[in-house]
JSON list of C-alpha atoms and ligand atoms in Angstrom, two decimals:
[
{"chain": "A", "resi": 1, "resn": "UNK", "atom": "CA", "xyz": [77.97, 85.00, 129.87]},
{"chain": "A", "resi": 2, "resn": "UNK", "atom": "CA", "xyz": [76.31, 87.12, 127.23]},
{"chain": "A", "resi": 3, "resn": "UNK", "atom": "CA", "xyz": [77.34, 86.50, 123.42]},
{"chain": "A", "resi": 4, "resn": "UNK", "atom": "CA", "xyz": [78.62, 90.13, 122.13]},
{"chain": "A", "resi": 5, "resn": "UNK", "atom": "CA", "xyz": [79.44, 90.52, 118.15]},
{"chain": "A", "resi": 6, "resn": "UNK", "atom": "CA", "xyz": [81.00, 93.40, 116.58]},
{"chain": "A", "resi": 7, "resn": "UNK", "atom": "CA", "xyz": [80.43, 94.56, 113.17]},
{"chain": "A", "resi": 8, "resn": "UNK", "atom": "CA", "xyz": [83.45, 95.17, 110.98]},
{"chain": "A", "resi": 9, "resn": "UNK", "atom": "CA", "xyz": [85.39, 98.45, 111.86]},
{"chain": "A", "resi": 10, "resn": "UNK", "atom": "CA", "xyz": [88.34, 99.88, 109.00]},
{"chain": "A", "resi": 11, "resn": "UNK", "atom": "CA", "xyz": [90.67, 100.33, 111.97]},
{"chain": "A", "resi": 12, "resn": "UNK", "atom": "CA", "xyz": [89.57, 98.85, 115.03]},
{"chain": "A", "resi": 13, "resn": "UNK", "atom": "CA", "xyz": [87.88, 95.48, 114.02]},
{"chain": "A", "resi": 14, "resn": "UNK", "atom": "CA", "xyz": [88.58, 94.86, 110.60]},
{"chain": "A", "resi": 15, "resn": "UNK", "atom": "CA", "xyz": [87.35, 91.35, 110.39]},
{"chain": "A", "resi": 16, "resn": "UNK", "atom": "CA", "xyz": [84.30, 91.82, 113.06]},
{"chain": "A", "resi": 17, "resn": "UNK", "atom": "CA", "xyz": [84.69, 90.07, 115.99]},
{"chain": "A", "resi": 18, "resn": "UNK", "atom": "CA", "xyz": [82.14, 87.46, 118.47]},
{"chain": "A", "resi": 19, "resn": "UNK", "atom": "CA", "xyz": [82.94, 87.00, 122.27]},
{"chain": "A", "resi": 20, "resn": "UNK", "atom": "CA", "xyz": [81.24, 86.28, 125.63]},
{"chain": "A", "resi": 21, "resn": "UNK", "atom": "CA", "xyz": [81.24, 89.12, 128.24]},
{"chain": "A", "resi": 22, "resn": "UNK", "atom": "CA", "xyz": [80.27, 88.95, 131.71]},
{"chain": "A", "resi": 23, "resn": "UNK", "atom": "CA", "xyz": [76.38, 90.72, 133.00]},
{"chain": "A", "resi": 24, "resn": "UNK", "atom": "CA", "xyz": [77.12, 93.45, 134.33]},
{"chain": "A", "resi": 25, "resn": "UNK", "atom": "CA", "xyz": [80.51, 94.60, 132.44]},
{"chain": "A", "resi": 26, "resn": "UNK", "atom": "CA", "xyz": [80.70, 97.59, 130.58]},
{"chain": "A", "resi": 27, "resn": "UNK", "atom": "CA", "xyz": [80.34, 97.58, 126.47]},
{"chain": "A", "resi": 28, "resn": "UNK", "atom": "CA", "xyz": [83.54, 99.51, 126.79]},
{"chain": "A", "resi": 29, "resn": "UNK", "atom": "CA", "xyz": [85.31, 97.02, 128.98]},
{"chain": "A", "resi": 30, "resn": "UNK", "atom": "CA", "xyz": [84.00, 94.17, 127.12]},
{"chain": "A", "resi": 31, "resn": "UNK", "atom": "CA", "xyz": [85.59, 95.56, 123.61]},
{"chain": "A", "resi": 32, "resn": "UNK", "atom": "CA", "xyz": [89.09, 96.97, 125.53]},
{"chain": "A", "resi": 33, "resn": "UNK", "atom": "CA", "xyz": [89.13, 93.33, 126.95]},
{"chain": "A", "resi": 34, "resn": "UNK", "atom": "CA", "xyz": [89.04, 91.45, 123.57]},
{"chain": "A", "resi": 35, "resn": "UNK", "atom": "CA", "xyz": [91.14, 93.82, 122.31]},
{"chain": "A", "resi": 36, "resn": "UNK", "atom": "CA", "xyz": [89.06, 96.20, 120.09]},
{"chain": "A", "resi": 37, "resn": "UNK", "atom": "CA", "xyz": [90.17, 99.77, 121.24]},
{"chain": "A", "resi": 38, "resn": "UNK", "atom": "CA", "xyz": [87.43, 101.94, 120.87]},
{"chain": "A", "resi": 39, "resn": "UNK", "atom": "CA", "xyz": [88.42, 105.55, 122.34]},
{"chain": "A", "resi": 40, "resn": "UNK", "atom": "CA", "xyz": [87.85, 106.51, 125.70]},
{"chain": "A", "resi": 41, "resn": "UNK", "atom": "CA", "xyz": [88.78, 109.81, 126.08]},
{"chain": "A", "resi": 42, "resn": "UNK", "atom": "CA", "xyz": [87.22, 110.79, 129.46]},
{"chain": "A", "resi": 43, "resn": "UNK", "atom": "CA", "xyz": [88.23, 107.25, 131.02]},
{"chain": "A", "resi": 44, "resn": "UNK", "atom": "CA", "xyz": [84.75, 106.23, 131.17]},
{"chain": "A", "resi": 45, "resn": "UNK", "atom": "CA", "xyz": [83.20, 108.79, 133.04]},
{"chain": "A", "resi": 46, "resn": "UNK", "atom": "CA", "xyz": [80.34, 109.95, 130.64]},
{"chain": "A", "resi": 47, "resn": "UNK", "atom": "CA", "xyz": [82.21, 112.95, 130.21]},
{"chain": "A", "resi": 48, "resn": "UNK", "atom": "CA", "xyz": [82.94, 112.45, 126.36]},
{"chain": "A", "resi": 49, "resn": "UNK", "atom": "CA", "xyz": [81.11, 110.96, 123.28]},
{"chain": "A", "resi": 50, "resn": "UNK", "atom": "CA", "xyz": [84.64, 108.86, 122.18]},
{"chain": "A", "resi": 51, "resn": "UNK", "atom": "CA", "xyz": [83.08, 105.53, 123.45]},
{"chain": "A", "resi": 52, "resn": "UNK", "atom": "CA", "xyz": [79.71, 105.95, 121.35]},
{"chain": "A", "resi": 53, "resn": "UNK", "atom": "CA", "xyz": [78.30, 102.32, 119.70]},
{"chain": "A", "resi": 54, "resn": "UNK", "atom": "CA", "xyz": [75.33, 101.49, 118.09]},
{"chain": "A", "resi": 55, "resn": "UNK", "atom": "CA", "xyz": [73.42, 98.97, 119.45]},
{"chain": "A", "resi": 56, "resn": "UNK", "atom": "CA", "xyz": [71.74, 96.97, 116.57]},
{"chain": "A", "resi": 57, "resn": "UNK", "atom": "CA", "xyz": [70.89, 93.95, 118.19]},
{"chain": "A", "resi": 58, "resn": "UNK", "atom": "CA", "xyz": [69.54, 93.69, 121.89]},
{"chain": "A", "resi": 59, "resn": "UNK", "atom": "CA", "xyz": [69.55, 97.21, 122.56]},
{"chain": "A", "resi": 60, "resn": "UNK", "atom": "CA", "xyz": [65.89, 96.54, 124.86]},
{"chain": "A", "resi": 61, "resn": "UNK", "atom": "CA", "xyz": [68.19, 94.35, 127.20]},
{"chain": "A", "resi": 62, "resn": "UNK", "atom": "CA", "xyz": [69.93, 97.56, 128.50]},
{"chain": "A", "resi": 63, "resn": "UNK", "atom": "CA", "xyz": [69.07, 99.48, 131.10]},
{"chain": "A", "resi": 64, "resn": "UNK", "atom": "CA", "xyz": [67.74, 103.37, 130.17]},
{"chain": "A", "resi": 65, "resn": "UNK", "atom": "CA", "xyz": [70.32, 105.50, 129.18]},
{"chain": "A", "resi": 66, "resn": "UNK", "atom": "CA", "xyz": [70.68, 108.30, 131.95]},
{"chain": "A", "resi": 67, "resn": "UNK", "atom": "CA", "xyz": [70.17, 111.75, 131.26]},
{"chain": "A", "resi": 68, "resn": "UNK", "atom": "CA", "xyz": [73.61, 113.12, 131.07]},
{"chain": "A", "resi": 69, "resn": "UNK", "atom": "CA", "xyz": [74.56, 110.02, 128.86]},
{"chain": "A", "resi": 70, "resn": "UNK", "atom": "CA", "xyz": [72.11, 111.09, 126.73]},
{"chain": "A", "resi": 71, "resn": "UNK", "atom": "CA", "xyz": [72.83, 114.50, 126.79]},
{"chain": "A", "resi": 72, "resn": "UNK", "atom": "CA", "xyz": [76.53, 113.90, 125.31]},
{"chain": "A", "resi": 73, "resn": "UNK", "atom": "CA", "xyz": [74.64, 111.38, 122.94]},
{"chain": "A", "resi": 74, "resn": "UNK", "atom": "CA", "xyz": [73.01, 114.21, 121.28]},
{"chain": "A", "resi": 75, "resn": "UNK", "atom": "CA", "xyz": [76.49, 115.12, 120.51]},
{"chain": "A", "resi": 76, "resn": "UNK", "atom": "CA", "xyz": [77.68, 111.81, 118.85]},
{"chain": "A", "resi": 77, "resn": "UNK", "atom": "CA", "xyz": [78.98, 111.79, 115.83]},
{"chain": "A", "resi": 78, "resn": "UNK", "atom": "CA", "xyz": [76.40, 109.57, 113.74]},
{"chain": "A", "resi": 79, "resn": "UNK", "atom": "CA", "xyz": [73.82, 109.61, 116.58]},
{"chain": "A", "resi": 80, "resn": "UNK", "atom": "CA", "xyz": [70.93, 107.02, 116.33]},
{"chain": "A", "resi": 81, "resn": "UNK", "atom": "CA", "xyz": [68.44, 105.63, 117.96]},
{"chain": "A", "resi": 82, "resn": "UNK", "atom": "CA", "xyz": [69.85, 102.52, 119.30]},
{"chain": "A", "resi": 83, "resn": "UNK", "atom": "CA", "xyz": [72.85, 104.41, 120.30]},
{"chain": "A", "resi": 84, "resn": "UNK", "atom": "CA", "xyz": [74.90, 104.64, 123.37]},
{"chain": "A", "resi": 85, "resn": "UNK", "atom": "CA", "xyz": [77.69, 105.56, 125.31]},
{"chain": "A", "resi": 86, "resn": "UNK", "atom": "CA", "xyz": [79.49, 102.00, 125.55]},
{"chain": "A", "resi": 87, "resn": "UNK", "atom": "CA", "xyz": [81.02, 103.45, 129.09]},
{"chain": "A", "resi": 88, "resn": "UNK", "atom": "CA", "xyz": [77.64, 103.26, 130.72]},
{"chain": "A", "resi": 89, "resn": "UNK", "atom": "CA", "xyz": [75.49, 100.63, 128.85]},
{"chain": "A", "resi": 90, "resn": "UNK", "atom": "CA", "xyz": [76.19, 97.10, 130.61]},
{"chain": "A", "resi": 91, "resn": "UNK", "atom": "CA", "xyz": [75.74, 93.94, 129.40]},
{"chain": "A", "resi": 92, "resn": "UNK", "atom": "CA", "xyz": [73.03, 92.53, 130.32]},
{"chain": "A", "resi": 93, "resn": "UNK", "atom": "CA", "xyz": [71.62, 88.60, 129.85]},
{"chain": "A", "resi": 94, "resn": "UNK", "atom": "CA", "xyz": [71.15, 88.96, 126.28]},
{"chain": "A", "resi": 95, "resn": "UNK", "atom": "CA", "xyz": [73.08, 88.58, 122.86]},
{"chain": "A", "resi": 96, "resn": "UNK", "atom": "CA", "xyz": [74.01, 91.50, 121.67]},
{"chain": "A", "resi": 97, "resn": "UNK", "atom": "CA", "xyz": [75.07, 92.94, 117.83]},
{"chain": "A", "resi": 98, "resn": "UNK", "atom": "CA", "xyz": [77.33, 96.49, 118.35]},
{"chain": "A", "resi": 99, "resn": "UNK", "atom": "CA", "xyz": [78.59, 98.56, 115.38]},
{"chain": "A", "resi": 100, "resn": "UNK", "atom": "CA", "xyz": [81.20, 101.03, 116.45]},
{"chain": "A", "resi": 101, "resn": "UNK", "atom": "CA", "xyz": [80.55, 104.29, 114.28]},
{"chain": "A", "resi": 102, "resn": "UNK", "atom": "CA", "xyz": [83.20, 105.13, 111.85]},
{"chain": "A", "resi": 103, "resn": "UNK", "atom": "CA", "xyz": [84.02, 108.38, 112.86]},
{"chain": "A", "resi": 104, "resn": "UNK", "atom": "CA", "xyz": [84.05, 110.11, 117.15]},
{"chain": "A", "resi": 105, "resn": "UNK", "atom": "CA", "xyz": [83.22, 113.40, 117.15]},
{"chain": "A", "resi": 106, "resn": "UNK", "atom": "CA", "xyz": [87.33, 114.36, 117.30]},
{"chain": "A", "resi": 107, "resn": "UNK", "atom": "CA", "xyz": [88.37, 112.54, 113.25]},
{"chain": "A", "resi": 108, "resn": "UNK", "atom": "CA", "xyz": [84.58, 113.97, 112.26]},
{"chain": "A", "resi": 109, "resn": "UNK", "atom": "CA", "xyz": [86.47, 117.13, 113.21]},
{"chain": "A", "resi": 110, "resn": "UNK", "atom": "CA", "xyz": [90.04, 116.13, 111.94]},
{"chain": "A", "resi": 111, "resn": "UNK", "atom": "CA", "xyz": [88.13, 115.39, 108.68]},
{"chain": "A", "resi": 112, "resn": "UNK", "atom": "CA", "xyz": [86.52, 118.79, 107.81]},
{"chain": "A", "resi": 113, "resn": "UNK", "atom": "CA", "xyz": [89.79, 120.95, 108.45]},
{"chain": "B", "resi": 201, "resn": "FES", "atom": "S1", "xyz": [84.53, 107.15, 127.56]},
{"chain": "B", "resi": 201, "resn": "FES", "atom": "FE1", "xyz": [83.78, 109.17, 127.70]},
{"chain": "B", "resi": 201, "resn": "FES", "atom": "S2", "xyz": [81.66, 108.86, 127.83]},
{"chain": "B", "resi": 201, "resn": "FES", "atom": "FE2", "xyz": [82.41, 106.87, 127.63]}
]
């Protein structure tokens, strides 16, 4: 089991949140699982940039982003450089620190108009 922590989120994690997720899972699945429910909006099929998290801690553990996932990256609301799509990053064996961004690309949008 890999350690996971989330930073604080206003809405979604409030008080931040630690947890053990299974190799192999999805940063997505891991979060839905404990309850911290970061959009979605294409179901997890790197369609979207709902799902994007920034990887502070551990980000080396992950296997390469693929081109189309970093394609809709460039999109991201908030885009770094230890960003991902949570859909397709998997945990791997080590402990890992995610902040979900404030804003997806849809409120970034709701907030402007
Ligand atoms: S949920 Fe759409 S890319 Fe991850």
């Amino acid at each position: 089991m890999t350690k996971i922590t989330v930073l604080p989120h206003p809405t979604l994690c409030p008080q931040g949140l630690t947890f053990e997720a299974e190799a192999g899972e999805s940063i997505c699945n891991a979060l839905l699982y404990h309850d911290v429910f970061i959009e979605h909006a294409c179901e997890q099929s790197c369609a979207c940039t709902t799902c994007h998290v920034v990887v502070r801690k551990g980000f080396n553990s992950l296997e390469e982003a693929t081109e189309d996932e970093e394609d809709l990256l460039d999109k991201a609301w908030g885009l770094e450089p230890q960003s991902r799509l949570s859909c397709q990053a998997l945990v791997a064996d080590e402990e890992l620190v995610v902040e979900i961004p404030k804003y997806t690309i849809n409120h970034a949008r709701e907030e402007n108009h």
